[in-house]
PDB file of C-alpha atoms and ligand atoms in Angstrom:
ATOM      1  CA  UNK A   1      35.853 131.757 138.781  1.00 60.00           C
ATOM      2  CA  UNK A   2      38.049 134.518 137.426  1.00 71.00           C
ATOM      3  CA  UNK A   3      41.347 134.809 139.290  1.00 88.00           C
ATOM      4  CA  UNK A   4      41.640 138.394 138.093  1.00 94.00           C
ATOM      5  CA  UNK A   5      40.357 141.190 140.327  1.00 97.00           C
ATOM      6  CA  UNK A   6      40.076 144.277 138.200  1.00 98.00           C
ATOM      7  CA  UNK A   7      39.848 147.854 139.368  1.00 98.00           C
ATOM      8  CA  UNK A   8      38.606 150.619 137.064  1.00 98.00           C
ATOM      9  CA  UNK A   9      39.421 154.126 138.279  1.00 97.00           C
ATOM     10  CA  UNK A  10      37.363 156.829 136.582  1.00 96.00           C
ATOM     11  CA  UNK A  11      34.332 154.561 136.127  1.00 97.00           C
ATOM     12  CA  UNK A  12      31.871 157.394 135.601  1.00 95.00           C
ATOM     13  CA  UNK A  13      33.862 158.968 132.767  1.00 94.00           C
ATOM     14  CA  UNK A  14      33.661 158.645 129.024  1.00 94.00           C
ATOM     15  CA  UNK A  15      35.661 155.409 128.688  1.00 97.00           C
ATOM     16  CA  UNK A  16      34.865 153.986 132.134  1.00 97.00           C
ATOM     17  CA  UNK A  17      31.091 153.966 131.564  1.00 96.00           C
ATOM     18  CA  UNK A  18      31.573 151.528 128.680  1.00 97.00           C
ATOM     19  CA  UNK A  19      34.680 149.672 129.829  1.00 98.00           C
ATOM     20  CA  UNK A  20      33.315 148.572 133.218  1.00 98.00           C
ATOM     21  CA  UNK A  21      30.284 146.987 131.536  1.00 98.00           C
ATOM     22  CA  UNK A  22      32.437 145.082 129.032  1.00 98.00           C
ATOM     23  CA  UNK A  23      34.944 143.945 131.670  1.00 98.00           C
ATOM     24  CA  UNK A  24      32.105 142.638 133.849  1.00 98.00           C
ATOM     25  CA  UNK A  25      30.823 140.554 130.920  1.00 98.00           C
ATOM     26  CA  UNK A  26      34.246 138.897 130.724  1.00 97.00           C
ATOM     27  CA  UNK A  27      35.294 138.609 134.384  1.00 97.00           C
ATOM     28  CA  UNK A  28      31.943 138.672 136.235  1.00 97.00           C
ATOM     29  CA  UNK A  29      30.346 141.624 138.050  1.00 97.00           C
ATOM     30  CA  UNK A  30      31.916 140.948 141.453  1.00 97.00           C
ATOM     31  CA  UNK A  31      35.433 140.786 140.011  1.00 98.00           C
ATOM     32  CA  UNK A  32      35.396 144.268 138.495  1.00 98.00           C
ATOM     33  CA  UNK A  33      35.515 147.067 141.071  1.00 98.00           C
ATOM     34  CA  UNK A  34      34.393 150.413 139.711  1.00 98.00           C
ATOM     35  CA  UNK A  35      35.439 153.647 141.395  1.00 97.00           C
ATOM     36  CA  UNK A  36      35.223 157.379 140.912  1.00 96.00           C
ATOM     37  CA  UNK A  37      34.901 160.555 142.941  1.00 93.00           C
ATOM     38  CA  UNK A  38      31.353 160.848 141.650  1.00 92.00           C
ATOM     39  CA  UNK A  39      28.568 158.306 141.173  1.00 93.00           C
ATOM     40  CA  UNK A  40      28.655 156.346 137.934  1.00 94.00           C
ATOM     41  CA  UNK A  41      25.760 155.387 135.646  1.00 94.00           C
ATOM     42  CA  UNK A  42      23.022 153.145 137.008  1.00 95.00           C
ATOM     43  CA  UNK A  43      24.345 150.316 134.846  1.00 95.00           C
ATOM     44  CA  UNK A  44      27.790 150.599 136.459  1.00 96.00           C
ATOM     45  CA  UNK A  45      26.473 151.187 139.999  1.00 96.00           C
ATOM     46  CA  UNK A  46      24.233 148.145 139.893  1.00 96.00           C
ATOM     47  CA  UNK A  47      26.486 145.718 138.021  1.00 97.00           C
ATOM     48  CA  UNK A  48      29.035 145.133 140.802  1.00 97.00           C
ATOM     49  CA  UNK A  49      31.091 146.801 143.552  1.00 98.00           C
ATOM     50  CA  UNK A  50      31.602 150.571 143.503  1.00 97.00           C
ATOM     51  CA  UNK A  51      33.971 152.609 145.694  1.00 96.00           C
ATOM     52  CA  UNK A  52      33.972 156.387 146.102  1.00 94.00           C
ATOM     53  CA  UNK A  53      37.634 157.121 145.716  1.00 89.00           C
ATOM     54  CA  UNK A  54      40.182 159.849 144.946  1.00 88.00           C
ATOM     55  CA  UNK A  55      43.123 158.624 142.843  1.00 87.00           C
ATOM     56  CA  UNK A  56      45.348 161.336 144.327  1.00 85.00           C
ATOM     57  CA  UNK A  57      45.256 159.623 147.729  1.00 85.00           C
ATOM     58  CA  UNK A  58      48.045 157.021 148.069  1.00 82.00           C
ATOM     59  CA  UNK A  59      46.582 155.592 151.286  1.00 85.00           C
ATOM     60  CA  UNK A  60      43.226 154.971 149.677  1.00 89.00           C
ATOM     61  CA  UNK A  61      44.907 153.189 146.747  1.00 91.00           C
ATOM     62  CA  UNK A  62      46.723 150.703 149.003  1.00 89.00           C
ATOM     63  CA  UNK A  63      43.543 150.200 151.019  1.00 91.00           C
ATOM     64  CA  UNK A  64      41.451 149.247 147.985  1.00 94.00           C
ATOM     65  CA  UNK A  65      44.196 147.089 146.438  1.00 94.00           C
ATOM     66  CA  UNK A  66      44.431 145.073 149.668  1.00 93.00           C
ATOM     67  CA  UNK A  67      40.691 144.995 150.371  1.00 95.00           C
ATOM     68  CA  UNK A  68      39.839 143.416 146.997  1.00 96.00           C
ATOM     69  CA  UNK A  69      43.233 141.747 146.280  1.00 96.00           C
ATOM     70  CA  UNK A  70      43.394 143.719 143.038  1.00 97.00           C
ATOM     71  CA  UNK A  71      45.484 142.163 140.230  1.00 97.00           C
ATOM     72  CA  UNK A  72      44.832 144.629 137.373  1.00 97.00           C
ATOM     73  CA  UNK A  73      44.161 148.363 137.305  1.00 97.00           C
ATOM     74  CA  UNK A  74      42.654 150.484 134.520  1.00 98.00           C
ATOM     75  CA  UNK A  75      43.411 154.041 135.597  1.00 97.00           C
ATOM     76  CA  UNK A  76      41.204 156.281 133.461  1.00 97.00           C
ATOM     77  CA  UNK A  77      40.807 159.272 135.778  1.00 94.00           C
ATOM     78  CA  UNK A  78      41.831 162.455 133.954  1.00 94.00           C
ATOM     79  CA  UNK A  79      40.833 165.965 133.035  1.00 94.00           C
ATOM     80  CA  UNK A  80      40.378 166.246 129.242  1.00 95.00           C
ATOM     81  CA  UNK A  81      41.952 168.863 126.982  1.00 96.00           C
ATOM     82  CA  UNK A  82      39.426 171.719 127.223  1.00 95.00           C
ATOM     83  CA  UNK A  83      38.971 171.476 130.984  1.00 96.00           C
ATOM     84  CA  UNK A  84      42.677 170.956 131.680  1.00 97.00           C
ATOM     85  CA  UNK A  85      43.558 174.183 129.879  1.00 97.00           C
ATOM     86  CA  UNK A  86      41.397 176.091 132.378  1.00 96.00           C
ATOM     87  CA  UNK A  87      42.885 174.490 135.486  1.00 97.00           C
ATOM     88  CA  UNK A  88      46.489 173.438 134.775  1.00 98.00           C
ATOM     89  CA  UNK A  89      47.441 172.834 138.393  1.00 97.00           C
ATOM     90  CA  UNK A  90      44.558 170.478 139.090  1.00 95.00           C
ATOM     91  CA  UNK A  91      45.035 168.760 135.705  1.00 96.00           C
ATOM     92  CA  UNK A  92      48.677 168.065 136.523  1.00 96.00           C
ATOM     93  CA  UNK A  93      47.777 166.779 139.982  1.00 94.00           C
ATOM     94  CA  UNK A  94      45.002 164.478 138.786  1.00 94.00           C
ATOM     95  CA  UNK A  95      46.479 163.256 135.502  1.00 95.00           C
ATOM     96  CA  UNK A  96      49.998 162.735 136.872  1.00 94.00           C
ATOM     97  CA  UNK A  97      49.747 161.840 140.551  1.00 90.00           C
ATOM     98  CA  UNK A  98      47.065 159.267 139.848  1.00 89.00           C
ATOM     99  CA  UNK A  99      49.269 157.389 137.394  1.00 94.00           C
ATOM    100  CA  UNK A 100      52.396 157.780 139.481  1.00 93.00           C
ATOM    101  CA  UNK A 101      50.623 156.439 142.581  1.00 92.00           C
ATOM    102  CA  UNK A 102      49.269 153.391 140.741  1.00 94.00           C
ATOM    103  CA  UNK A 103      52.628 152.564 139.150  1.00 95.00           C
ATOM    104  CA  UNK A 104      54.274 152.741 142.563  1.00 93.00           C
ATOM    105  CA  UNK A 105      51.691 150.381 144.050  1.00 91.00           C
ATOM    106  CA  UNK A 106      52.333 148.015 141.116  1.00 93.00           C
ATOM    107  CA  UNK A 107      56.022 148.157 141.973  1.00 92.00           C
ATOM    108  CA  UNK A 108      55.236 146.842 145.446  1.00 89.00           C
ATOM    109  CA  UNK A 109      54.087 143.670 143.690  1.00 86.00           C
ATOM    110  CA  UNK A 110      50.338 143.472 144.337  1.00 83.00           C
ATOM    111  CA  UNK A 111      49.055 144.678 140.992  1.00 94.00           C
ATOM    112  CA  UNK A 112      50.249 142.634 138.024  1.00 93.00           C
ATOM    113  CA  UNK A 113      49.017 144.693 135.084  1.00 97.00           C
ATOM    114  CA  UNK A 114      48.163 148.358 134.510  1.00 98.00           C
ATOM    115  CA  UNK A 115      46.279 150.100 131.693  1.00 98.00           C
ATOM    116  CA  UNK A 116      46.590 153.840 131.245  1.00 98.00           C
ATOM    117  CA  UNK A 117      45.103 155.892 128.417  1.00 98.00           C
ATOM    118  CA  UNK A 118      47.250 158.269 126.422  1.00 98.00           C
ATOM    119  CA  UNK A 119      46.004 160.423 123.556  1.00 98.00           C
ATOM    120  CA  UNK A 120      46.684 162.004 120.180  1.00 98.00           C
ATOM    121  CA  UNK A 121      47.271 165.074 122.381  1.00 98.00           C
ATOM    122  CA  UNK A 122      50.896 163.947 122.914  1.00 98.00           C
ATOM    123  CA  UNK A 123      51.509 165.386 119.448  1.00 98.00           C
ATOM    124  CA  UNK A 124      51.806 169.110 118.810  1.00 98.00           C
ATOM    125  CA  UNK A 125      52.224 171.753 116.125  1.00 98.00           C
ATOM    126  CA  UNK A 126      55.650 170.455 115.080  1.00 98.00           C
ATOM    127  CA  UNK A 127      54.385 166.902 114.459  1.00 98.00           C
ATOM    128  CA  UNK A 128      53.721 165.535 110.962  1.00 98.00           C
ATOM    129  CA  UNK A 129      49.942 166.041 110.566  1.00 98.00           C
ATOM    130  CA  UNK A 130      49.022 163.286 108.120  1.00 98.00           C
ATOM    131  CA  UNK A 131      49.522 159.635 108.940  1.00 98.00           C
ATOM    132  CA  UNK A 132      51.492 160.524 112.072  1.00 98.00           C
ATOM    133  CA  UNK A 133      53.905 157.632 112.767  1.00 98.00           C
ATOM    134  CA  UNK A 134      54.330 155.745 116.055  1.00 98.00           C
ATOM    135  CA  UNK A 135      57.616 157.503 116.711  1.00 98.00           C
ATOM    136  CA  UNK A 136      57.120 161.158 115.863  1.00 98.00           C
ATOM    137  CA  UNK A 137      57.926 164.582 117.270  1.00 98.00           C
ATOM    138  CA  UNK A 138      56.052 164.963 120.561  1.00 98.00           C
ATOM    139  CA  UNK A 139      56.069 168.615 121.557  1.00 98.00           C
ATOM    140  CA  UNK A 140      52.506 169.146 122.843  1.00 98.00           C
ATOM    141  CA  UNK A 141      51.492 172.721 123.621  1.00 98.00           C
ATOM    142  CA  UNK A 142      48.426 171.904 125.733  1.00 98.00           C
ATOM    143  CA  UNK A 143      48.230 171.124 129.456  1.00 98.00           C
ATOM    144  CA  UNK A 144      46.482 167.838 128.692  1.00 98.00           C
ATOM    145  CA  UNK A 145      49.124 166.895 126.106  1.00 98.00           C
ATOM    146  CA  UNK A 146      51.941 167.696 128.537  1.00 98.00           C
ATOM    147  CA  UNK A 147      50.414 165.365 131.143  1.00 98.00           C
ATOM    148  CA  UNK A 148      49.961 162.620 128.559  1.00 98.00           C
ATOM    149  CA  UNK A 149      53.512 162.723 127.181  1.00 98.00           C
ATOM    150  CA  UNK A 150      54.926 162.818 130.718  1.00 98.00           C
ATOM    151  CA  UNK A 151      52.689 159.866 131.619  1.00 98.00           C
ATOM    152  CA  UNK A 152      53.921 157.873 128.635  1.00 98.00           C
ATOM    153  CA  UNK A 153      57.522 158.451 129.691  1.00 98.00           C
ATOM    154  CA  UNK A 154      56.670 157.242 133.228  1.00 98.00           C
ATOM    155  CA  UNK A 155      54.958 154.117 131.885  1.00 98.00           C
ATOM    156  CA  UNK A 156      58.010 153.171 129.844  1.00 98.00           C
ATOM    157  CA  UNK A 157      60.363 153.972 132.724  1.00 98.00           C
ATOM    158  CA  UNK A 158      58.441 151.828 135.223  1.00 97.00           C
ATOM    159  CA  UNK A 159      58.369 148.986 132.712  1.00 98.00           C
ATOM    160  CA  UNK A 160      62.074 149.183 131.891  1.00 98.00           C
ATOM    161  CA  UNK A 161      63.222 149.716 135.455  1.00 97.00           C
ATOM    162  CA  UNK A 162      60.808 147.517 137.442  1.00 96.00           C
ATOM    163  CA  UNK A 163      59.311 145.263 134.771  1.00 96.00           C
ATOM    164  CA  UNK A 164      55.796 146.589 135.442  1.00 96.00           C
ATOM    165  CA  UNK A 165      53.404 145.235 132.813  1.00 97.00           C
ATOM    166  CA  UNK A 166      51.920 148.596 131.874  1.00 98.00           C
ATOM    167  CA  UNK A 167      50.072 149.009 128.586  1.00 98.00           C
ATOM    168  CA  UNK A 168      48.629 152.057 126.853  1.00 98.00           C
ATOM    169  CA  UNK A 169      47.048 153.392 123.675  1.00 98.00           C
ATOM    170  CA  UNK A 170      46.901 156.924 122.294  1.00 98.00           C
ATOM    171  CA  UNK A 171      43.150 157.233 121.829  1.00 98.00           C
ATOM    172  CA  UNK A 172      41.838 159.437 119.070  1.00 98.00           C
ATOM    173  CA  UNK A 173      38.656 161.395 119.869  1.00 98.00           C
ATOM    174  CA  UNK A 174      36.247 158.838 121.292  1.00 98.00           C
ATOM    175  CA  UNK A 175      32.558 158.923 120.431  1.00 98.00           C
ATOM    176  CA  UNK A 176      30.201 157.034 122.720  1.00 97.00           C
ATOM    177  CA  UNK A 177      26.564 157.168 123.812  1.00 96.00           C
ATOM    178  CA  UNK A 178      26.839 156.075 127.451  1.00 94.00           C
ATOM    179  CA  UNK A 179      28.512 159.150 128.983  1.00 91.00           C
ATOM    180  CA  UNK A 180      27.837 162.823 128.348  1.00 88.00           C
ATOM    181  CA  UNK A 181      30.563 164.829 126.569  1.00 86.00           C
ATOM    182  CA  UNK A 182      33.296 165.453 129.142  1.00 81.00           C
ATOM    183  CA  UNK A 183      35.324 168.582 128.370  1.00 91.00           C
ATOM    184  CA  UNK A 184      37.402 167.315 125.436  1.00 95.00           C
ATOM    185  CA  UNK A 185      38.150 169.110 122.179  1.00 97.00           C
ATOM    186  CA  UNK A 186      36.902 166.161 120.136  1.00 97.00           C
ATOM    187  CA  UNK A 187      33.682 166.093 122.178  1.00 96.00           C
ATOM    188  CA  UNK A 188      31.841 168.254 119.633  1.00 98.00           C
ATOM    189  CA  UNK A 189      31.453 164.948 117.780  1.00 98.00           C
ATOM    190  CA  UNK A 190      29.493 163.562 120.763  1.00 97.00           C
ATOM    191  CA  UNK A 191      27.554 166.731 121.543  1.00 97.00           C
ATOM    192  CA  UNK A 192      26.382 167.081 117.946  1.00 98.00           C
ATOM    193  CA  UNK A 193      24.266 163.917 118.291  1.00 98.00           C
ATOM    194  CA  UNK A 194      22.370 165.262 121.318  1.00 97.00           C
ATOM    195  CA  UNK A 195      21.503 168.376 119.313  1.00 97.00           C
ATOM    196  CA  UNK A 196      20.600 166.466 116.159  1.00 97.00           C
ATOM    197  CA  UNK A 197      18.172 164.265 118.106  1.00 97.00           C
ATOM    198  CA  UNK A 198      16.724 166.877 120.473  1.00 94.00           C
ATOM    199  CA  UNK A 199      16.967 170.118 118.532  1.00 89.00           C
ATOM    200  CA  UNK A 200      17.284 171.182 114.945  1.00 89.00           C
ATOM    201  CA  UNK A 201      20.623 172.923 115.185  1.00 96.00           C
ATOM    202  CA  UNK A 202      24.065 172.856 116.769  1.00 98.00           C
ATOM    203  CA  UNK A 203      26.681 175.543 117.386  1.00 98.00           C
ATOM    204  CA  UNK A 204      30.072 173.961 116.819  1.00 98.00           C
ATOM    205  CA  UNK A 205      33.161 175.276 118.613  1.00 98.00           C
ATOM    206  CA  UNK A 206      35.511 174.015 115.876  1.00 98.00           C
ATOM    207  CA  UNK A 207      35.553 175.252 112.282  1.00 98.00           C
ATOM    208  CA  UNK A 208      33.838 173.219 109.544  1.00 98.00           C
ATOM    209  CA  UNK A 209      37.081 171.924 108.041  1.00 98.00           C
ATOM    210  CA  UNK A 210      38.917 170.892 111.257  1.00 98.00           C
ATOM    211  CA  UNK A 211      39.917 167.303 110.545  1.00 98.00           C
ATOM    212  CA  UNK A 212      40.731 165.120 113.551  1.00 98.00           C
ATOM    213  CA  UNK A 213      41.340 161.411 114.183  1.00 98.00           C
ATOM    214  CA  UNK A 214      38.239 159.833 115.759  1.00 98.00           C
ATOM    215  CA  UNK A 215      36.987 156.432 116.882  1.00 98.00           C
ATOM    216  CA  UNK A 216      33.663 154.878 117.832  1.00 98.00           C
ATOM    217  CA  UNK A 217      33.683 153.726 121.465  1.00 98.00           C
ATOM    218  CA  UNK A 218      33.064 150.004 120.754  1.00 98.00           C
ATOM    219  CA  UNK A 219      36.276 150.017 118.683  1.00 98.00           C
ATOM    220  CA  UNK A 220      38.059 151.893 121.494  1.00 98.00           C
ATOM    221  CA  UNK A 221      36.951 149.320 124.072  1.00 98.00           C
ATOM    222  CA  UNK A 222      37.892 146.405 121.811  1.00 98.00           C
ATOM    223  CA  UNK A 223      41.348 147.930 121.241  1.00 98.00           C
ATOM    224  CA  UNK A 224      41.817 148.301 125.006  1.00 98.00           C
ATOM    225  CA  UNK A 225      40.828 144.717 125.759  1.00 98.00           C
ATOM    226  CA  UNK A 226      42.801 143.253 122.830  1.00 98.00           C
ATOM    227  CA  UNK A 227      45.904 145.066 124.020  1.00 98.00           C
ATOM    228  CA  UNK A 228      45.405 143.959 127.630  1.00 98.00           C
ATOM    229  CA  UNK A 229      44.846 140.341 126.560  1.00 98.00           C
ATOM    230  CA  UNK A 230      47.833 140.186 124.183  1.00 98.00           C
ATOM    231  CA  UNK A 231      50.793 138.002 125.269  1.00 98.00           C
ATOM    232  CA  UNK A 232      53.557 140.005 126.985  1.00 96.00           C
ATOM    233  CA  UNK A 233      56.100 138.965 124.358  1.00 97.00           C
ATOM    234  CA  UNK A 234      54.084 140.734 121.623  1.00 98.00           C
ATOM    235  CA  UNK A 235      54.075 144.129 123.337  1.00 98.00           C
ATOM    236  CA  UNK A 236      56.979 146.103 121.883  1.00 98.00           C
ATOM    237  CA  UNK A 237      55.730 149.573 122.891  1.00 98.00           C
ATOM    238  CA  UNK A 238      55.644 150.423 126.605  1.00 98.00           C
ATOM    239  CA  UNK A 239      54.991 154.121 126.201  1.00 98.00           C
ATOM    240  CA  UNK A 240      51.724 154.078 124.216  1.00 98.00           C
ATOM    241  CA  UNK A 241      50.475 152.676 120.901  1.00 98.00           C
ATOM    242  CA  UNK A 242      49.149 154.865 118.094  1.00 98.00           C
ATOM    243  CA  UNK A 243      45.544 153.904 117.362  1.00 98.00           C
ATOM    244  CA  UNK A 244      43.384 154.916 114.393  1.00 98.00           C
ATOM    245  CA  UNK A 245      39.714 154.606 113.529  1.00 98.00           C
ATOM    246  CA  UNK A 246      38.511 157.275 111.121  1.00 98.00           C
ATOM    247  CA  UNK A 247      39.162 160.907 110.230  1.00 98.00           C
ATOM    248  CA  UNK A 248      36.484 163.545 109.636  1.00 98.00           C
ATOM    249  CA  UNK A 249      35.709 167.208 110.191  1.00 98.00           C
ATOM    250  CA  UNK A 250      32.499 168.838 111.504  1.00 98.00           C
ATOM    251  CA  UNK A 251      31.189 169.407 107.960  1.00 98.00           C
ATOM    252  CA  UNK A 252      31.578 165.710 107.059  1.00 98.00           C
ATOM    253  CA  UNK A 253      29.895 164.363 110.220  1.00 98.00           C
ATOM    254  CA  UNK A 254      27.101 166.913 109.733  1.00 98.00           C
ATOM    255  CA  UNK A 255      26.485 165.494 106.241  1.00 98.00           C
ATOM    256  CA  UNK A 256      26.395 161.968 107.606  1.00 98.00           C
ATOM    257  CA  UNK A 257      23.908 162.908 110.367  1.00 98.00           C
ATOM    258  CA  UNK A 258      21.727 164.650 107.771  1.00 98.00           C
ATOM    259  CA  UNK A 259      21.014 161.223 106.251  1.00 98.00           C
ATOM    260  CA  UNK A 260      18.816 160.778 109.370  1.00 97.00           C
ATOM    261  CA  UNK A 261      17.859 164.406 110.101  1.00 97.00           C
ATOM    262  CA  UNK A 262      17.753 166.290 106.764  1.00 97.00           C
ATOM    263  CA  UNK A 263      16.791 169.602 108.426  1.00 97.00           C
ATOM    264  CA  UNK A 264      19.622 169.538 110.980  1.00 98.00           C
ATOM    265  CA  UNK A 265      21.739 172.707 110.781  1.00 98.00           C
ATOM    266  CA  UNK A 266      25.209 173.432 112.153  1.00 98.00           C
ATOM    267  CA  UNK A 267      26.657 176.900 112.569  1.00 98.00           C
ATOM    268  CA  UNK A 268      30.207 177.594 113.579  1.00 98.00           C
ATOM    269  CA  UNK A 269      31.570 179.742 116.386  1.00 98.00           C
ATOM    270  CA  UNK A 270      35.105 178.765 117.281  1.00 98.00           C
ATOM    271  CA  UNK A 271      36.615 179.190 120.747  1.00 97.00           C
ATOM    272  CA  UNK A 272      39.960 178.369 122.422  1.00 97.00           C
ATOM    273  CA  UNK A 273      39.515 174.693 121.559  1.00 97.00           C
ATOM    274  CA  UNK A 274      40.156 175.523 117.898  1.00 98.00           C
ATOM    275  CA  UNK A 275      43.797 176.183 118.829  1.00 98.00           C
ATOM    276  CA  UNK A 276      43.997 172.825 120.582  1.00 98.00           C
ATOM    277  CA  UNK A 277      42.508 170.998 117.581  1.00 98.00           C
ATOM    278  CA  UNK A 278      44.852 172.796 115.167  1.00 98.00           C
ATOM    279  CA  UNK A 279      47.855 171.521 117.120  1.00 98.00           C
ATOM    280  CA  UNK A 280      46.840 167.852 116.732  1.00 98.00           C
ATOM    281  CA  UNK A 281      47.336 165.428 113.833  1.00 98.00           C
ATOM    282  CA  UNK A 282      44.610 164.780 111.278  1.00 98.00           C
ATOM    283  CA  UNK A 283      45.295 161.097 110.752  1.00 98.00           C
ATOM    284  CA  UNK A 284      47.313 158.435 112.538  1.00 98.00           C
ATOM    285  CA  UNK A 285      49.500 155.549 111.376  1.00 98.00           C
ATOM    286  CA  UNK A 286      48.688 152.644 113.702  1.00 98.00           C
ATOM    287  CA  UNK A 287      50.596 149.930 111.834  1.00 98.00           C
ATOM    288  CA  UNK A 288      52.680 149.042 114.921  1.00 98.00           C
ATOM    289  CA  UNK A 289      49.501 148.171 116.886  1.00 98.00           C
ATOM    290  CA  UNK A 290      48.297 146.125 113.902  1.00 98.00           C
ATOM    291  CA  UNK A 291      51.608 144.267 113.719  1.00 98.00           C
ATOM    292  CA  UNK A 292      51.959 143.629 117.471  1.00 98.00           C
ATOM    293  CA  UNK A 293      48.424 142.701 118.540  1.00 98.00           C
ATOM    294  CA  UNK A 294      46.347 142.614 115.369  1.00 98.00           C
ATOM    295  CA  UNK A 295      44.507 145.936 115.746  1.00 98.00           C
ATOM    296  CA  UNK A 296      41.885 146.748 113.069  1.00 97.00           C
ATOM    297  CA  UNK A 297      38.923 149.150 113.481  1.00 98.00           C
ATOM    298  CA  UNK A 298      35.432 147.980 112.497  1.00 98.00           C
ATOM    299  CA  UNK A 299      33.427 151.198 112.296  1.00 98.00           C
ATOM    300  CA  UNK A 300      33.601 153.869 109.614  1.00 98.00           C
ATOM    301  CA  UNK A 301      31.842 157.247 109.787  1.00 98.00           C
ATOM    302  CA  UNK A 302      28.427 156.190 108.498  1.00 98.00           C
ATOM    303  CA  UNK A 303      28.215 152.954 110.497  1.00 98.00           C
ATOM    304  CA  UNK A 304      29.215 154.886 113.643  1.00 98.00           C
ATOM    305  CA  UNK A 305      26.607 157.613 113.001  1.00 98.00           C
ATOM    306  CA  UNK A 306      23.869 155.038 112.332  1.00 98.00           C
ATOM    307  CA  UNK A 307      24.628 153.135 115.538  1.00 98.00           C
ATOM    308  CA  UNK A 308      24.990 156.285 117.686  1.00 98.00           C
ATOM    309  CA  UNK A 309      21.533 157.458 116.635  1.00 98.00           C
ATOM    310  CA  UNK A 310      19.946 154.045 117.212  1.00 97.00           C
ATOM    311  CA  UNK A 311      21.462 153.845 120.717  1.00 97.00           C
ATOM    312  CA  UNK A 312      21.072 157.475 121.818  1.00 96.00           C
ATOM    313  CA  UNK A 313      17.539 158.181 120.557  1.00 96.00           C
ATOM    314  CA  UNK A 314      15.671 155.994 123.074  1.00 94.00           C
ATOM    315  CA  UNK A 315      17.685 157.578 125.913  1.00 93.00           C
ATOM    316  CA  UNK A 316      16.801 161.119 124.864  1.00 93.00           C
ATOM    317  CA  UNK A 317      13.238 160.729 123.593  1.00 84.00           C
ATOM    318  CA  UNK A 318      11.155 158.871 126.153  1.00 75.00           C
TER     319      UNK A 318
HETATM  320  N1  LIG B 401      39.301 163.351 123.391  1.00 79.72           N
HETATM  321  C1  LIG B 401      40.399 164.015 124.019  1.00 79.72           C
HETATM  322  C2  LIG B 401      40.147 165.474 124.142  1.00 79.72           C
HETATM  323  O1  LIG B 401      39.628 166.037 123.203  1.00 79.72           O
HETATM  324  C3  LIG B 401      41.665 163.776 123.254  1.00 79.72           C
HETATM  325  O2  LIG B 401      42.255 162.619 123.714  1.00 79.72           O
HETATM  326  O3  LIG B 401      40.501 166.046 125.116  1.00 79.72           O
END
C-alpha cells in the first residue's frame, strides 16, 4: 500500500490529463485524487477519486487535504499565455492565489511535497534567446509570464523560510494527445495535428519561422516524476528548473507532418500571440536539471510527430 496520498489540481488540463494516469500507475488509483472545476477525461474520471474543486477557495483546500490525508500536491491549475492576456485579473487570481493557498497549507504541516509548473514564459524580450541559461534575465512582458516569475519567487521563499519541499520545472511548449489545445501560444503545435488528421490545411497564428522550445508530453511527465522522486539533497534549485526537449518552428513541424500527410498545407495569419512568442527564448540550456537529477529528453521532432499521429488518429477517425 502506498503511504502517499497525492492530489492533482487541474486534472482536466493539458498536463493533468496525462499526469493523473501516470501517477495512478505508480501509486494506485485510490491514492491519487484528481480535481478540477470542470469534469476531466473519462480515463481520469473512472480511474480513481475526483473532486469538483476551486483552487482559489482556502476552505475547500483544507477540507480536501484533511478528508484524504493528502501528503503531496501537484497544483497545475492555471490560465495559459493566450487566455491570460485577455483576462489579466482572473489570470492573476487563479495562477497566484492557487499556489499561495497550497504553499500556506503545506506550511501548516499536512502536505509534505508540492509540485508547481513554471514555464519558459518567465523569460522576456531582454533574455538571451539561444541556449537560455538557468539563471538569466527574467523580465517577462506577458500576464502569464508575470504570474510564473512571481510564483517561482514564492516557491523559493516558502522553501527557504519554512523548508517546504516545493519543486518546479519551466516547461517548454508541451505537445500531448490526451487534452485539447488549451489557450497557450505554443498550442499551435498541438492544434496542427488535429487539422492534419481531419482536414487538409491549417491556419497558423504564428509565422513560419517562429522558433520555440517544445517537448513531447511523455518527456514532460517523465521530467516531472523524476524531479519529484529525486532525493531532497540533490535539488539545488527551489525556484524552477530549466527544461529542454527540442526546438522547431511551424515550417519545420509542417515538413515533418508531411511525411505522413503529403498534401497537408499550412497558411499563416499571425495574431497577438506572435508578440508573446517573439518575447520567449528559442532554445534552453537545461544542464542544471541534467546535473542535479539526471534529466535527458527521449523524443526528437520526428519521433514525437510519428507517435502523436499514431495516438491521435484513432481518437479522431472512428
Ligand atoms: N505552453 C505555454 C503557453 O504557450 C507556455 O508555457 O502558454
